[in-house]
XYZ file of C-alpha atoms in Angstrom:
445
model
C 7.690 -1.276 -10.585
C 9.443 0.475 -13.347
C 7.151 3.099 -14.850
C 9.289 3.211 -17.999
C 9.397 -0.508 -18.823
C 5.681 -1.217 -19.276
C 2.874 0.462 -21.158
C 0.259 1.621 -18.678
C -3.358 2.637 -19.022
C -5.128 5.903 -18.296
C -2.097 8.075 -17.676
C -3.254 11.707 -17.405
C -0.833 14.483 -18.183
C 0.221 15.408 -14.661
C 3.558 17.030 -14.034
C 4.937 16.803 -10.515
C 7.055 19.956 -10.672
C 4.135 22.129 -11.777
C 1.801 20.652 -9.163
C 4.334 21.010 -6.358
C 5.253 24.554 -7.352
C 1.587 25.614 -7.417
C 0.929 23.941 -4.067
C 3.915 25.478 -2.313
C 3.043 28.921 -3.693
C -0.560 28.632 -2.573
C 0.330 27.547 0.963
C 2.397 30.692 1.349
C -0.250 33.023 -0.068
C -3.179 31.184 1.610
C -5.366 31.007 -1.492
C -9.055 30.744 -0.433
C -10.348 27.257 -0.981
C -13.620 25.382 -0.884
C -14.484 21.683 -0.709
C -15.162 19.760 -3.899
C -18.418 17.849 -3.690
C -18.909 14.996 -6.147
C -22.197 13.147 -6.357
C -21.602 9.549 -5.201
C -22.148 6.777 -7.686
C -24.475 4.884 -5.337
C -26.834 6.248 -2.696
C -26.672 4.501 0.667
C -29.915 3.425 2.300
C -30.993 4.991 5.566
C -30.694 1.665 7.392
C -26.915 2.024 7.165
C -27.086 5.131 9.336
C -29.230 3.315 11.875
C -26.984 0.261 11.942
C -23.840 2.294 12.445
C -25.438 4.446 15.138
C -26.649 1.309 16.922
C -23.136 -0.180 16.790
C -21.550 2.943 18.224
C -24.122 3.704 20.918
C -24.235 0.088 22.117
C -20.612 0.297 23.184
C -21.251 3.138 25.651
C -24.090 4.584 27.704
C -25.508 7.461 25.708
C -25.502 10.623 27.844
C -25.290 14.346 27.187
C -21.677 14.244 28.328
C -20.468 11.555 25.930
C -22.766 12.392 23.013
C -20.069 14.385 21.140
C -17.629 11.455 21.343
C -20.226 8.906 20.239
C -21.430 11.162 17.421
C -17.877 11.681 16.226
C -17.230 7.928 16.256
C -20.503 7.309 14.424
C -19.630 9.833 11.724
C -16.136 8.380 11.263
C -17.572 4.872 10.919
C -20.158 6.102 8.423
C -17.489 7.864 6.324
C -15.273 4.757 6.369
C -18.163 2.534 5.314
C -19.117 4.845 2.459
C -15.588 5.474 1.195
C -14.399 1.862 1.437
C -17.183 0.364 -0.612
C -19.064 -1.060 2.368
C -16.466 -2.223 4.911
C -17.053 -2.077 8.651
C -13.653 -1.759 10.311
C -13.370 -3.662 13.610
C -12.426 -1.575 16.645
C -8.683 -0.809 16.542
C -6.427 -3.041 18.617
C -3.304 -1.566 20.141
C -0.212 -2.900 18.417
C 3.431 -1.932 18.589
C 4.127 -3.448 15.147
C 3.655 -0.042 13.487
C 6.932 1.019 15.076
C 8.626 -2.375 14.978
C 11.473 -3.105 12.587
C 12.643 -6.594 13.591
C 10.137 -9.425 14.046
C 10.728 -12.953 15.362
C 10.346 -15.837 12.889
C 6.665 -16.828 12.641
C 5.457 -20.357 12.060
C 4.119 -19.233 8.688
C 5.065 -16.152 6.680
C 3.387 -14.927 3.476
C 4.875 -12.240 1.207
C 2.632 -10.434 -1.301
C 3.961 -8.216 -4.084
C 2.805 -4.973 -5.722
C -0.991 -4.524 -5.909
C -1.406 -1.223 -7.798
C -5.076 -0.435 -7.314
C -6.469 -3.847 -8.308
C -8.817 -4.857 -5.493
C -9.961 -8.112 -7.079
C -6.406 -9.389 -7.572
C -5.602 -8.299 -4.022
C -8.334 -10.535 -2.636
C -7.268 -13.376 -4.930
C -3.722 -13.180 -3.589
C -4.952 -13.413 0.010
C -7.221 -16.332 -0.879
C -4.335 -18.160 -2.558
C -2.576 -18.221 0.788
C -5.703 -19.241 2.681
C -5.759 -15.963 4.611
C -9.360 -14.864 3.984
C -12.608 -16.797 3.679
C -15.486 -16.423 1.238
C -16.701 -13.395 3.203
C -13.272 -11.774 2.855
C -12.642 -12.060 6.594
C -9.304 -13.082 8.094
C -8.951 -16.846 8.544
C -5.154 -17.046 8.530
C -4.760 -17.631 12.243
C -1.300 -16.648 13.511
C 0.191 -16.208 10.021
C 2.350 -13.128 9.425
C 1.785 -11.326 6.101
C 4.081 -8.751 4.515
C 2.722 -6.652 1.647
C 5.788 -5.193 -0.051
C 4.275 -1.811 -1.049
C 2.953 -0.128 -4.215
C -0.740 -0.206 -3.418
C -1.115 3.191 -5.089
C -1.213 4.173 -8.797
C -2.082 2.318 -12.019
C -5.530 1.252 -10.781
C -8.831 2.705 -9.641
C -9.387 0.953 -6.298
C -6.463 2.168 -4.227
C -8.539 3.321 -1.260
C -10.534 0.101 -1.198
C -7.257 -1.808 -0.839
C -5.966 0.505 1.904
C -9.173 0.060 3.892
C -9.179 -3.700 3.226
C -5.609 -4.108 4.503
C -6.477 -2.055 7.593
C -9.477 -4.304 8.239
C -7.335 -7.432 7.939
C -4.713 -5.954 10.273
C -7.318 -5.536 12.995
C -8.901 -8.948 12.416
C -5.534 -10.731 12.383
C -4.343 -9.148 15.631
C -7.301 -10.646 17.482
C -6.004 -14.168 16.749
C -2.265 -13.407 17.054
C -1.805 -12.917 13.325
C -0.016 -9.948 11.798
C -0.419 -7.981 8.560
C 2.549 -5.701 7.874
C 2.296 -3.118 5.100
C 5.262 -1.361 3.509
C 6.024 1.746 1.494
C 6.853 1.341 -2.162
C 8.154 3.996 -4.523
C 4.585 4.840 -5.572
C 3.522 5.657 -2.018
C 6.512 7.989 -1.781
C 5.723 9.542 -5.176
C 2.165 10.378 -4.167
C 3.147 11.980 -0.869
C 5.691 13.931 -2.923
C 3.002 15.197 -5.405
C 4.203 12.968 -8.250
C 0.975 11.800 -9.890
C 2.311 10.654 -13.267
C 0.904 7.144 -12.874
C -2.484 7.954 -11.385
C -5.498 6.792 -13.407
C -8.695 8.736 -13.988
C -10.522 6.047 -12.032
C -8.080 6.588 -9.181
C -8.747 10.323 -9.202
C -12.491 9.695 -9.109
C -12.179 7.300 -6.168
C -10.382 9.971 -4.158
C -13.010 12.558 -5.121
C -15.748 10.251 -3.854
C -13.828 9.798 -0.590
C -13.423 13.581 -0.212
C -17.154 14.081 -0.656
C -17.915 11.688 2.207
C -15.109 13.143 4.313
C -16.503 16.672 3.952
C -20.037 15.447 4.659
C -18.713 13.885 7.856
C -17.093 17.141 8.930
C -20.343 19.037 8.348
C -22.230 16.461 10.397
C -19.784 16.926 13.272
C -20.230 20.687 13.136
C -23.913 20.221 14.032
C -22.962 19.051 17.514
C -21.237 21.299 20.056
C -18.144 19.782 21.592
C -17.090 17.717 18.563
C -13.646 18.639 17.285
C -13.553 19.291 13.552
C -10.381 19.230 11.492
C -9.441 22.188 9.338
C -10.693 22.551 5.779
C -9.519 19.541 3.795
C -8.485 21.762 0.881
C -6.776 24.476 2.899
C -3.904 26.016 0.927
C -4.495 24.003 -2.273
C -4.894 25.997 -5.527
C -7.802 25.486 -7.902
C -5.732 24.944 -11.038
C -2.243 23.827 -12.028
C -0.049 24.961 -14.879
C 0.570 22.198 -17.425
C -2.266 20.017 -16.106
C -5.467 19.330 -18.021
C -8.465 21.208 -16.524
C -10.613 18.059 -16.436
C -8.380 16.571 -13.720
C -8.006 19.719 -11.564
C -10.565 18.556 -8.986
C -9.050 15.083 -8.808
C -5.556 16.466 -8.345
C -6.708 18.852 -5.609
C -8.360 15.983 -3.771
C -5.345 13.704 -4.102
C -3.028 16.410 -2.769
C -5.379 17.028 0.161
C -5.522 13.324 1.030
C -1.887 12.316 0.490
C 0.239 15.383 1.258
C 2.327 15.155 4.437
C -0.133 15.079 7.336
C -3.018 14.546 4.896
C -5.846 12.342 6.226
C -5.072 9.295 4.055
C -1.302 9.689 4.315
C -1.381 9.976 8.098
C -3.967 7.271 8.670
C -2.639 4.585 6.309
C 0.777 5.346 4.795
C 2.316 6.518 8.071
C 1.645 3.033 9.470
C 3.764 1.449 6.734
C 7.327 0.368 7.289
C 10.068 0.936 4.721
C 12.519 -1.788 5.785
C 11.833 -4.734 8.078
C 13.440 -8.009 9.130
C 11.197 -11.015 9.785
C 13.136 -13.989 11.046
C 15.984 -14.503 8.585
C 14.344 -12.530 5.736
C 14.859 -8.839 4.973
C 11.941 -7.084 3.274
C 12.316 -3.914 1.218
C 10.484 -2.629 -1.840
C 13.491 -1.971 -4.104
C 16.664 -3.163 -2.390
C 19.335 -2.307 0.130
C 22.960 -1.208 -0.060
C 25.517 -1.205 2.725
C 24.978 2.529 3.292
C 21.324 1.867 4.118
C 22.252 -0.818 6.626
C 24.804 1.489 8.239
C 22.207 4.261 8.491
C 20.036 1.904 10.535
C 16.676 0.382 9.640
C 14.957 2.034 12.613
C 16.260 5.416 11.433
C 15.017 4.752 7.895
C 11.516 3.877 9.089
C 11.331 6.768 11.542
C 12.540 9.368 9.045
C 10.056 8.308 6.360
C 7.216 8.097 8.888
C 7.974 11.586 10.289
C 7.979 13.032 6.780
C 4.616 11.458 5.924
C 3.151 12.769 9.204
C 4.363 16.288 8.431
C 6.866 16.321 11.289
C 9.864 16.548 8.962
C 10.222 18.819 5.953
C 12.331 16.507 3.822
C 13.599 12.953 3.796
C 17.064 11.912 2.608
C 17.387 11.270 -1.131
C 19.383 8.125 -0.365
C 16.329 6.662 1.332
C 13.397 7.297 -1.014
C 14.573 9.151 -4.125
C 17.017 8.221 -6.832
C 17.885 4.879 -8.372
C 20.018 3.810 -5.394
C 17.333 4.485 -2.763
C 15.605 1.678 -0.881
C 12.353 1.973 -2.864
C 13.925 2.415 -6.329
C 16.978 0.109 -6.365
C 17.090 -2.576 -9.080
C 20.553 -4.086 -8.667
C 19.079 -7.431 -7.645
C 15.881 -7.417 -9.710
C 16.867 -8.227 -13.302
C 15.321 -11.513 -14.402
C 18.669 -12.738 -15.724
C 20.976 -13.594 -12.862
C 24.035 -12.475 -14.822
C 22.635 -8.928 -14.726
C 22.216 -8.956 -10.938
C 24.943 -7.743 -8.582
C 25.151 -10.885 -6.447
C 28.452 -9.928 -4.818
C 26.987 -6.682 -3.490
C 23.912 -8.553 -2.280
C 26.028 -11.048 -0.346
C 28.001 -8.211 1.218
C 24.817 -6.425 2.277
C 23.284 -9.544 3.807
C 26.528 -10.246 5.671
C 26.149 -6.908 7.472
C 22.631 -7.812 8.724
C 22.780 -10.286 11.634
C 21.008 -13.548 10.827
C 19.811 -12.465 7.360
C 19.710 -15.208 4.712
C 17.742 -13.520 1.962
C 16.337 -10.214 0.704
C 12.713 -10.196 -0.489
C 11.681 -7.325 -2.764
C 9.049 -6.136 -5.226
C 9.223 -3.090 -7.546
C 10.362 -4.821 -10.743
C 7.874 -7.012 -12.614
C 8.994 -10.631 -12.982
C 7.252 -11.919 -16.095
C 8.257 -15.456 -15.162
C 6.536 -15.155 -11.789
C 8.078 -15.170 -8.324
C 11.674 -16.325 -8.538
C 15.045 -16.301 -6.842
C 18.600 -15.530 -7.974
C 22.030 -15.351 -6.359
C 21.499 -18.703 -4.676
C 17.987 -17.624 -3.669
C 19.421 -14.811 -1.583
C 17.348 -12.432 -3.708
C 13.645 -13.338 -3.967
C 11.587 -11.144 -6.327
C 7.815 -11.188 -5.736
C 6.345 -8.503 -8.032
C 4.428 -10.484 -10.661
C 2.605 -7.484 -12.179
C -0.752 -8.898 -11.102
C -2.639 -5.595 -11.418
C -4.672 -5.012 -14.559
C -2.894 -1.666 -14.756
C 0.438 -3.483 -15.168
C 0.711 -6.805 -17.003
C -2.445 -8.389 -15.537
C -0.327 -11.266 -14.267
C -1.685 -14.273 -12.422
C -1.626 -13.862 -8.635
C 1.269 -15.507 -6.820
C 2.505 -15.261 -3.242
C 5.610 -16.464 -1.441
C 5.225 -18.767 1.549
C 7.933 -19.397 4.142
C 6.790 -22.186 6.437
C 8.739 -23.465 9.417
C 8.094 -27.075 8.333
C 7.694 -26.831 4.551
C 10.364 -24.246 3.763
C 10.025 -21.752 0.876
C 7.216 -22.299 -1.619
C 5.410 -20.317 -4.284
C 1.625 -20.430 -4.185
C 0.243 -19.708 -7.633
C -2.896 -19.804 -9.736
C -0.832 -20.467 -12.880
C -2.308 -23.475 -14.787
C 1.207 -24.471 -15.935
C 1.729 -26.026 -12.531
C -1.131 -28.488 -12.543
C -0.803 -32.275 -12.361
C 1.713 -32.259 -9.566
C 4.529 -30.462 -11.367
C 6.667 -29.456 -8.428
C 10.330 -28.985 -7.723
C 12.422 -27.449 -5.009
C 12.886 -23.718 -4.598
C 16.472 -24.540 -3.701
C 17.093 -26.355 -6.983
C 19.744 -24.732 -9.133
C 18.118 -22.788 -11.997
C 19.481 -23.084 -15.498
C 20.849 -20.303 -17.700
C 20.744 -17.761 -14.917
C 16.945 -17.692 -14.864
C 15.070 -17.818 -11.626
C 11.968 -19.903 -11.092
C 10.366 -19.919 -14.537
C 9.130 -23.324 -15.714
C 8.790 -26.680 -13.949
C 11.842 -28.173 -15.671
C 13.973 -25.301 -14.389
C 13.361 -26.330 -10.817
C 10.798 -24.174 -9.026
C 8.682 -25.343 -6.138
C 5.224 -24.303 -7.286
C 2.023 -25.281 -5.507
C -1.198 -24.780 -7.430
C -4.006 -23.215 -5.428
C -7.309 -22.275 -7.027
C -8.169 -18.593 -6.616
């Protein structure tokens, strides 16, 4: 999404250059640091400890030899439960999809746009597509889901969404489903210390997570044989020039969590892809040019992943920075088709074997999900987050039998007002109103 086009809420004065300069200086001089402890908003009852310990110990015979491993697993589960707002993550299932770039065409494919820290709208979007039940558990069977990126910024429940998506990934894999998450420009910005669009609520959520994370580390230190990671705040200064003092602690915590090789960056963002192909659809947050295709999608994903994991000092500007990078491009995102570069889009798609369309987020479509350039460009960012335009949730469905459809909670599409996604739109607009030819299916959220 374009940070300049829309008025956003709760934007603290946070300058990336000052933050990055302070951080880089402190890592060289090894400024002494200490954890920031924030009192949690809600105290957890003791039965939670007992339940988690019972879950962990029941999966293995408790002996002196394996006690450190079981204790470590218990502590990690407890920290996840506390930081995620009460989610128990299923045991991880081995999957090669984290390193996969090209996927075969599924029977049913759902594409979900930018979420920006709005947990409620996130769940509504998944319910629109029939992917989760009333208990927020996966019920989508073998459906493949692609979330196009931009979970971070503009809202105060970013971590809840990251944990929720991880939970759904694990639940879906058990029934041959797949949830694929992608990097947007706001994931890249946060790893790169650009916090201009972080909210105060978002800073507080990360501070609460850090408190639980540090508590977990102290619990592990009580048992010999349990490996403990280094100080979460190692090398991070206590203040930043040009940044308001009341957000110092929040900024320190966010840097600690999201810097390259940071716990949240490595655990969640490093699992994201930056470009993927699913069947005959290419997914990317901003857009692709021929130079990106020639560089190779596998190379793009690997380079971004290595940078997030701290294995690579820098990542190419052409990939993640600048208006022509894959997460910032807008050549195919203007709502008026006459302002989109359809000839370049056709040329790009022609260089990707089997590709019929490019599906992207990044730029808010006030008219809802729509297509231009003969539906070769499908734009799915509807600004659903309250931190953006508070748009109504919509998702794109590509079904082997039903074709392309938009699932929406928009009341304009009641009483059977439907058309075909392949209908020719008028006046260069994409799928806006029923008379302009969209295929809209109303689903109650």
